[in-house]
C-alpha cells in the first residue's frame, strides 16, 4: 500500500520532460492522498455510528454530488505514459470493484454496501468517459496495464473520488456531534445559572389550577404567560389589563402593547412558540404542560420548560405529567413542588345514550370530530326548530368568540352548540352536557401515518370536563354519547387517569441546520432535516424527535425558489395547514416575491385572493373565506419576521377583520348555507337526469346534449376569489374529471370534489359557459366517446 501512494512519484522520475508546474501538481495530489489515508485509519466504522438505526436507510439520505471531470487543457498523464486502452481499463476497474478485500476496506472508510454500489458505478463511468483523467490516476492505471502495478493501487484514488461524491464521509463525526441531543438542558446556560423554583399545578379541567398560577403571575413584578392558543393568550392579556396589571400580547401574528406609547410592559402573554428564553422574569406560567408529548408542537413546551429564565416557573396541566417533569428536573438540578387540585364541580356520566338529535336540550354541546359531522348534526338540530352555535378549528378566533358569546348568553335564543374538540381548551363555555357524537377521531401516529382510532383518555377527560363550570348556571356537568354502543367505551375512558407522560418533544434549531448546511452545502433543506433526524442521538428515556413532515412539505415546495438558508428555514416554520391548496399556493407566491427582494404589498395579496369579498351563500364559499383568512394570517406571521418585505400588516389586519365579520355572519346562518348547497346539488342532479332521459329517447344530438349538461348552476356573485382560486388549484385534469362525473349523472361526485376543494363552483360554472359557447364546433373534437376516454384516464390517475 505504501508503494501505491508513492508510485506516481517514482513514475514521474522516469520522465525528464515533465514541467516544474506539473511536478508540483503531482506532489500536491499525492500528499493529499497520503494525508487522507492516515486520517481514515483513525475513523470509526460507519456501521457503528447509529447503533440501532438501519444504516442503509441513513446512507440513502445522502445525495451524491456530481464529480466534475479534470479540466486541465493539457493531458499530462497521456503525455507521460500514452493513451489508455478503455477496454482494458474497464476490465481492471471491474476486477477492482469486485474484490472482497476492497469492499471490506471501503466499509472501514465509511462506505457501506449502499454507498459502495453508487460510488463504484460512478467511478467506472468517470474513468471511462473522461477524456482527461487526473495525471496521478492516469499514471497508476498505466502502470497496472503495463504490469508494473496492481489493481489494489487504485484504492486511494477511489476513496478521494468517494469523498467528493459524498462529502459527509469527511465530516461524519462533526455531523453526529451537531445532532447529539442527549442533553438539551445544557442548551440554556442562563436558565441553568438561575436557582429556579418549579411549581406544578396538577389537576383536571375546571379544578382551578390555572387560576392559582395566574394569581402568582399578576402579583409578580414581571412575568410571562405561555399558552397553547392565541385565544388563551388573548384572554390573559385582556384579563390582566382589565384588573390593572399592564400586560402585552405576543403571538406569531400579532403584537399588542398595554402602554399607549408602545413601550414594553413587565408582563407579557404569549403563545408558547413565541416564548422568550433571553428575557428574565420573576414568574413564568406554562399552561397545558401535558402538550410536551404533542408529536408536532411538543418541542415548544420542552424549550419553555428548560429555557425560561425565571425565579418561579408555574406549570399547569394534567397529573400524568408529574413523573416526566420530575425526571426532567433531575437533568437541570432542580426540584418540583407538586400541588394537586380536584374538580370544583360534579361531573356525571349518564346511563343512557342520546339516541336521537331530537333529544337535545338547552345547554347541550354535541362534539364531532369531522366537519361533515358538524354540518350534518347542526342541520338536523336546526330542522327541529332549535338554534345552534357552531365552533370548529378552522374558524377565526373572532368567530369562535362570537359563537361562544352567543351560546353563553342566557338572554340569547341559541341554547345548543355543535363543536369539534376545539372547545377542549381556550374558550370559556357554559355547557350543561357534553354529547360525544362519536368516539373515533382521525389522528397522526408517531410515524406520520394517518389513522382513525378511539380518542385517548386524556382527550376524553379534557372534552368531557368542559361540562359544568364553577360559577355558571350549569355548575353540575353531565356527559354521554350519541350511539348506545359507545356508552361502555366512554365510561371506560372516563374511569381512568390520564396516561403518564414518558417523553418530551425536541426539534432541530436553525443554528443546528445551518451547521449541517456548512458541512453539506449541496443538500436541500428537506434533505438536511432528514439527515439530522436520522443521525440524531436522543435520550429515549426522556425525549423524542417531533414530527417534521409539515416542515419538509414546505421546504420541498419552495426548494426551487432561491432563498438564503436562514430565510428558507423561517418560511418553512410558518404555521400552515398543508391540506389547503390555496394557502399553499399563496405561500409559494410569497416566497417567490420575497426571493426577488420585491415587497409583498396589500394590493398583491388582495388581487390574488379575489377582493372585494361578500357574504357567503354556500358552505364552499364559507370555506373559501376561511382559507383567505388563513392566507392573511400567514402574511402577518411573516411580517413580524421580515417587516421590510411584508410592509402592509396594518392594512391586512383591517381586511382580515372584515373577513372575520363575513365568516361570523356565514356561521350564524350555516343552516341556510347548507340548504343552498343541497339545492345546488339537487339542481345538478335534475339536469343530469333530464339529459340522461333525453339521450335514451334519442331526440338530441351530441352538441345539444353538451350544451344542456353544462348549463350554469346558480352561485354567489362573489366570484372574484373563486376565479383566482381556480387559477391556482386546478388543472385540465380537474375539468375532465368533472366532465365525466356530470356526463354520468354523478351529481354527488361533483359535490364531493367541490367539498374537497379539488374544483370550485366558479370553475364548474365557467366550464358550463365554455361548452355552451362552443356547441357543435367542439362536439367534433370532444365527442362523448373522446370525453369518456379522457375522463376515465383522468379518473384512474386521480385514484
CSV table of C-alpha atoms in Angstrom, one decimal, residues 140 250 503 564 606 753 759:
chain,number,residue,atom,x,y,z
A,140,UNK,CA,-1.2,4.5,-11.8
A,250,UNK,CA,-47.3,38.4,21.6
A,503,UNK,CA,-41.2,11.7,26.7
A,564,UNK,CA,-30.9,32.2,1.9
A,606,UNK,CA,-55.9,41.0,-2.2
A,753,UNK,CA,-64.9,17.1,-5.2
A,759,UNK,CA,-62.6,22.3,-8.0
